[in-house]
Structures are given as structure tokens and as C-alpha cells.
XYZ file of N, CA and C in Angstrom:
327
model
N 10.455 -44.687 7.366
C 9.327 -45.281 7.018
C 9.751 -46.207 5.683
N 8.781 -47.032 5.166
C 9.084 -48.017 4.006
C 9.579 -47.351 2.806
N 10.728 -47.852 2.391
C 11.178 -47.311 1.021
C 11.488 -48.567 0.208
N 11.300 -48.225 -1.138
C 11.741 -49.372 -2.086
C 13.162 -49.778 -2.228
N 14.032 -48.599 -2.046
C 15.572 -48.909 -1.878
C 15.879 -49.789 -0.642
N 15.294 -49.991 0.252
C 15.590 -50.816 1.389
C 15.398 -52.243 0.958
N 14.507 -52.551 0.100
C 14.439 -54.000 -0.204
C 15.798 -54.633 -0.789
N 16.751 -53.699 -1.503
C 18.019 -54.200 -1.875
C 18.968 -54.951 -0.856
N 18.675 -54.382 0.318
C 19.453 -54.708 1.556
C 18.618 -55.464 2.558
N 17.352 -56.062 2.193
C 16.660 -56.973 2.879
C 16.282 -56.322 4.176
N 15.869 -55.044 4.137
C 15.437 -54.354 5.432
C 14.037 -53.601 5.010
N 13.151 -53.962 5.902
C 11.811 -53.181 5.434
C 11.733 -51.943 5.675
N 12.662 -51.192 6.437
C 12.485 -49.525 6.628
C 13.962 -49.078 6.461
N 14.086 -47.924 6.253
C 15.377 -47.336 6.030
C 15.447 -45.567 6.429
N 16.615 -45.320 6.771
C 16.670 -43.925 6.845
C 18.019 -43.442 6.351
N 18.009 -42.028 5.962
C 19.221 -41.445 5.317
C 19.841 -40.483 6.512
N 21.008 -40.387 6.666
C 21.636 -39.180 7.630
C 21.767 -37.929 6.830
N 20.476 -37.082 6.791
C 20.976 -35.868 6.151
C 22.140 -34.769 6.760
N 21.711 -34.703 8.299
C 22.613 -33.693 8.686
C 24.099 -34.009 8.677
N 24.439 -35.262 8.950
C 25.966 -35.612 8.913
C 26.623 -35.551 7.328
N 25.742 -35.820 6.397
C 26.263 -35.983 5.093
C 26.417 -34.573 4.374
N 25.480 -33.516 5.232
C 25.675 -31.942 4.710
C 26.790 -31.669 5.446
N 27.264 -31.991 6.595
C 28.396 -31.323 7.129
C 29.722 -32.013 6.174
N 29.611 -33.416 5.865
C 30.704 -33.811 5.343
C 30.941 -33.222 3.737
N 29.755 -32.855 3.071
C 29.909 -32.120 1.883
C 30.451 -30.885 2.235
N 30.124 -30.051 3.258
C 30.833 -28.721 3.491
C 32.236 -28.967 3.696
N 32.809 -29.972 4.400
C 34.206 -30.114 4.697
C 34.706 -30.472 3.292
N 34.212 -31.267 2.190
C 34.912 -31.564 1.035
C 35.070 -30.375 0.206
N 34.076 -29.367 0.415
C 34.119 -27.943 -0.203
C 35.087 -27.216 0.160
N 35.370 -27.496 1.575
C 36.478 -26.577 2.285
C 37.782 -27.189 1.721
N 37.844 -28.484 1.737
C 39.069 -29.377 1.275
C 39.467 -28.683 -0.055
N 38.398 -28.761 -0.842
C 38.719 -28.127 -2.280
C 39.208 -26.759 -2.537
N 38.535 -25.813 -1.577
C 39.165 -24.554 -1.509
C 40.382 -24.198 -1.116
N 40.744 -25.229 -0.034
C 42.131 -25.152 0.522
C 43.075 -25.513 -0.499
N 42.965 -26.587 -1.449
C 43.893 -26.922 -2.388
C 44.053 -25.814 -3.440
N 42.901 -25.174 -3.707
C 42.942 -24.142 -4.581
C 44.029 -22.878 -4.038
N 43.780 -22.671 -2.654
C 44.620 -21.553 -2.003
C 45.917 -22.004 -1.794
N 46.183 -23.506 -1.712
C 47.578 -23.789 -1.797
C 48.228 -24.131 -3.259
N 47.721 -23.521 -4.062
C 48.134 -23.640 -5.623
C 48.225 -25.058 -6.153
N 47.452 -25.954 -5.789
C 47.317 -27.413 -6.292
C 46.331 -27.456 -7.375
N 46.601 -28.127 -8.326
C 45.642 -28.565 -9.417
C 44.349 -29.384 -8.829
N 43.168 -28.799 -8.576
C 42.198 -29.372 -7.974
C 41.825 -30.594 -8.793
N 41.894 -30.671 -10.126
C 41.407 -31.869 -10.875
C 42.359 -33.080 -10.624
N 43.796 -32.660 -10.181
C 44.676 -33.900 -9.726
C 44.733 -34.189 -8.333
N 43.955 -33.646 -7.545
C 44.267 -33.871 -6.109
C 43.227 -35.281 -5.904
N 43.888 -35.939 -4.891
C 43.259 -37.120 -4.421
C 43.276 -37.181 -2.961
N 42.287 -37.494 -2.325
C 42.056 -37.748 -0.850
C 42.902 -38.949 -0.617
N 43.908 -38.776 0.366
C 44.828 -39.919 0.706
C 44.592 -40.336 2.249
N 43.745 -39.506 2.917
C 43.740 -39.917 4.318
C 42.612 -39.407 4.690
N 41.741 -40.072 5.613
C 40.507 -39.620 6.102
C 40.326 -40.201 7.567
N 40.101 -39.655 8.612
C 39.972 -40.077 9.833
C 38.945 -39.203 10.790
N 38.207 -40.022 11.397
C 37.372 -39.282 12.164
C 37.320 -39.650 13.758
N 37.623 -38.781 14.709
C 38.022 -39.200 16.087
C 37.080 -38.394 17.045
N 36.916 -39.041 18.212
C 36.047 -38.555 19.213
C 36.554 -37.232 19.893
N 35.724 -36.335 20.144
C 36.105 -35.184 20.788
C 35.206 -35.119 22.081
N 35.752 -33.848 22.756
C 35.055 -33.681 24.145
C 33.733 -33.454 24.024
N 32.840 -34.129 24.728
C 31.362 -34.205 24.587
C 30.901 -32.771 25.063
N 30.019 -32.028 24.593
C 29.224 -31.035 25.003
C 28.362 -31.213 25.907
N 28.423 -30.455 27.102
C 27.673 -30.762 28.479
C 26.529 -29.846 28.425
N 25.300 -30.057 28.568
C 24.293 -29.384 28.954
C 23.553 -30.225 29.787
N 22.352 -29.548 30.431
C 21.395 -30.206 31.458
C 20.185 -30.109 31.003
N 19.429 -31.143 31.501
C 17.941 -31.153 31.073
C 17.131 -31.326 32.408
N 16.027 -30.562 32.691
C 15.486 -30.546 33.865
C 14.282 -31.780 33.749
N 14.206 -32.415 34.572
C 13.203 -33.627 34.625
C 12.213 -33.493 35.701
N 11.362 -34.406 35.931
C 10.221 -34.292 37.052
C 10.749 -34.510 38.293
N 10.024 -33.889 39.210
C 10.392 -34.014 40.616
C 11.904 -33.451 41.028
N 12.192 -32.360 40.167
C 13.201 -31.664 40.698
C 14.698 -32.303 40.357
N 14.542 -33.259 39.518
C 15.870 -33.918 39.091
C 16.396 -33.203 37.810
N 17.763 -33.381 37.887
C 18.521 -32.728 36.720
C 19.360 -33.951 36.084
N 19.387 -34.268 34.660
C 20.105 -35.208 34.020
C 21.065 -34.558 33.015
N 22.279 -35.202 32.793
C 23.222 -34.555 31.731
C 22.437 -34.605 30.414
N 22.858 -33.771 29.503
C 22.363 -33.771 27.946
C 23.362 -33.471 27.159
N 23.954 -34.674 26.749
C 25.486 -34.505 26.110
C 25.395 -34.620 24.520
N 26.242 -33.875 23.937
C 26.324 -34.042 22.507
C 27.697 -34.649 22.179
N 27.714 -35.701 21.370
C 28.846 -36.434 20.898
C 29.597 -35.895 19.761
N 30.582 -34.837 19.939
C 31.284 -34.220 18.948
C 32.321 -35.317 18.444
N 32.938 -34.651 17.150
C 33.905 -35.371 16.568
C 34.900 -34.446 15.689
N 36.135 -34.812 15.574
C 37.043 -34.299 14.773
C 37.391 -35.182 13.513
N 37.089 -34.483 12.377
C 37.212 -35.046 10.871
C 38.428 -34.347 10.301
N 39.311 -35.215 9.842
C 40.524 -34.909 9.152
C 40.600 -35.487 7.721
N 41.014 -34.548 6.816
C 41.132 -34.881 5.599
C 42.455 -34.541 4.882
N 43.345 -35.332 4.202
C 44.557 -34.933 3.616
C 44.302 -35.269 2.052
N 44.809 -34.164 1.376
C 44.571 -34.471 -0.163
C 46.077 -34.079 -0.554
N 46.527 -34.838 -1.652
C 47.641 -34.762 -2.434
C 47.551 -34.699 -3.826
N 48.315 -33.871 -4.429
C 48.352 -33.675 -5.871
C 48.995 -35.129 -6.537
N 48.103 -35.959 -7.530
C 48.707 -37.012 -8.105
C 49.648 -36.511 -9.147
N 50.823 -37.193 -9.023
C 51.718 -36.990 -10.119
C 51.814 -37.906 -11.102
N 52.241 -37.618 -12.344
C 52.281 -38.752 -13.652
C 53.301 -39.706 -13.237
N 52.891 -40.886 -13.564
C 53.739 -42.057 -13.268
C 55.161 -41.889 -13.941
N 56.111 -42.155 -13.215
C 57.645 -42.086 -13.636
C 58.159 -43.659 -14.103
N 58.546 -43.485 -15.233
C 59.050 -44.921 -15.605
C 60.140 -45.471 -14.928
N 60.375 -46.794 -14.587
C 61.471 -46.986 -13.898
C 62.822 -47.258 -14.845
N 63.829 -46.773 -14.258
C 64.841 -47.050 -15.143
C 65.546 -48.363 -15.392
N 66.588 -48.562 -16.267
C 67.069 -49.811 -16.462
C 67.976 -50.256 -15.503
N 67.550 -51.595 -14.866
C 68.243 -51.871 -13.905
C 69.611 -52.566 -14.146
N 70.617 -52.174 -13.343
C 71.919 -52.905 -13.594
C 72.152 -53.879 -12.755
N 72.709 -55.173 -13.377
C 73.015 -56.252 -12.659
C 74.034 -56.068 -11.468
N 73.481 -56.442 -10.283
C 74.393 -56.217 -9.114
C 75.225 -57.492 -8.660
N 76.391 -57.299 -8.262
C 77.150 -58.528 -8.059
C 76.724 -59.038 -6.500
N 77.479 -60.195 -6.396
C 77.128 -60.719 -5.064
C 77.533 -59.874 -3.983
N 76.887 -59.471 -2.994
C 77.193 -58.564 -1.821
C 78.149 -59.485 -0.958
N 79.138 -58.828 -0.448
C 80.187 -59.338 0.433
C 79.992 -58.733 1.839
N 80.176 -59.652 2.663
C 80.184 -59.015 4.057
C 81.595 -58.445 4.446
N 81.844 -57.903 5.427
C 83.278 -57.400 5.886
C 84.162 -58.597 5.904
N 83.603 -59.561 6.769
C 84.646 -60.721 7.020
C 85.020 -61.326 5.572
N 83.965 -61.441 4.862
C 84.294 -62.231 3.298
C 85.245 -61.341 2.522
N 84.890 -59.919 2.626
C 86.034 -59.095 1.830
C 87.310 -59.210 2.514
N 87.351 -59.331 3.682
C 88.905 -59.419 4.387
C 89.590 -60.527 3.890
N 88.961 -61.572 3.527
C 89.557 -63.169 3.252
C 90.390 -62.907 1.833
């Protein structure tokens, strides 16, 4: 239907994907509990990798008029999250000046 929020994107109507967002929220809760079970500090964990890949379609059949049967497929996917614990920044050590590098031929002269 018509929503005021859609005016921001120059669209007359808009929709919100409730089902996929609830599944993603469940996956994020699962990721958080996995971090806790792996003894990671949940407050310092950062999601470093997210990928969504196609999976095998679920095959069912729907019955049509005049005795016909057509496939009724569901498009499934695999969602993958990686979370790593953020470490505090390490200061860089003092750099030593390095001399000119020589190749083996130059060193042999």
C-alpha cells in the first residue's frame, strides 16, 4: 500500500520483507550464541564475512485444471556468517633503516 516512508525513495508504494528479516535475525542470534559457546567476548566480536548462496530447490507439484500437473518450486539458500573478535590495535615498532639490497650477481662482484 501507500506509505509516507516510500516518498523518500520516489516510489508511490512499498513493502517490507518480514519473513526474510525474521530469519536473518534468528541467524544473528544464533551467531551470538555461537560466539559465547566458543568463549569469545561478544561485545568485541565483529562480523567479517557474510555470503548468501543458492541451494537446491525444493520440488513439489501443484495440480491444475484439465488434469495437468506443474512444478511448485521453492528457492532455498545457504547463509554464512563469520565473526571474529576484534583485537586492540598494536603500535608499529621503530623501523630500522635497511641498506640497499644486492642481488647474488652484485654481491659476487
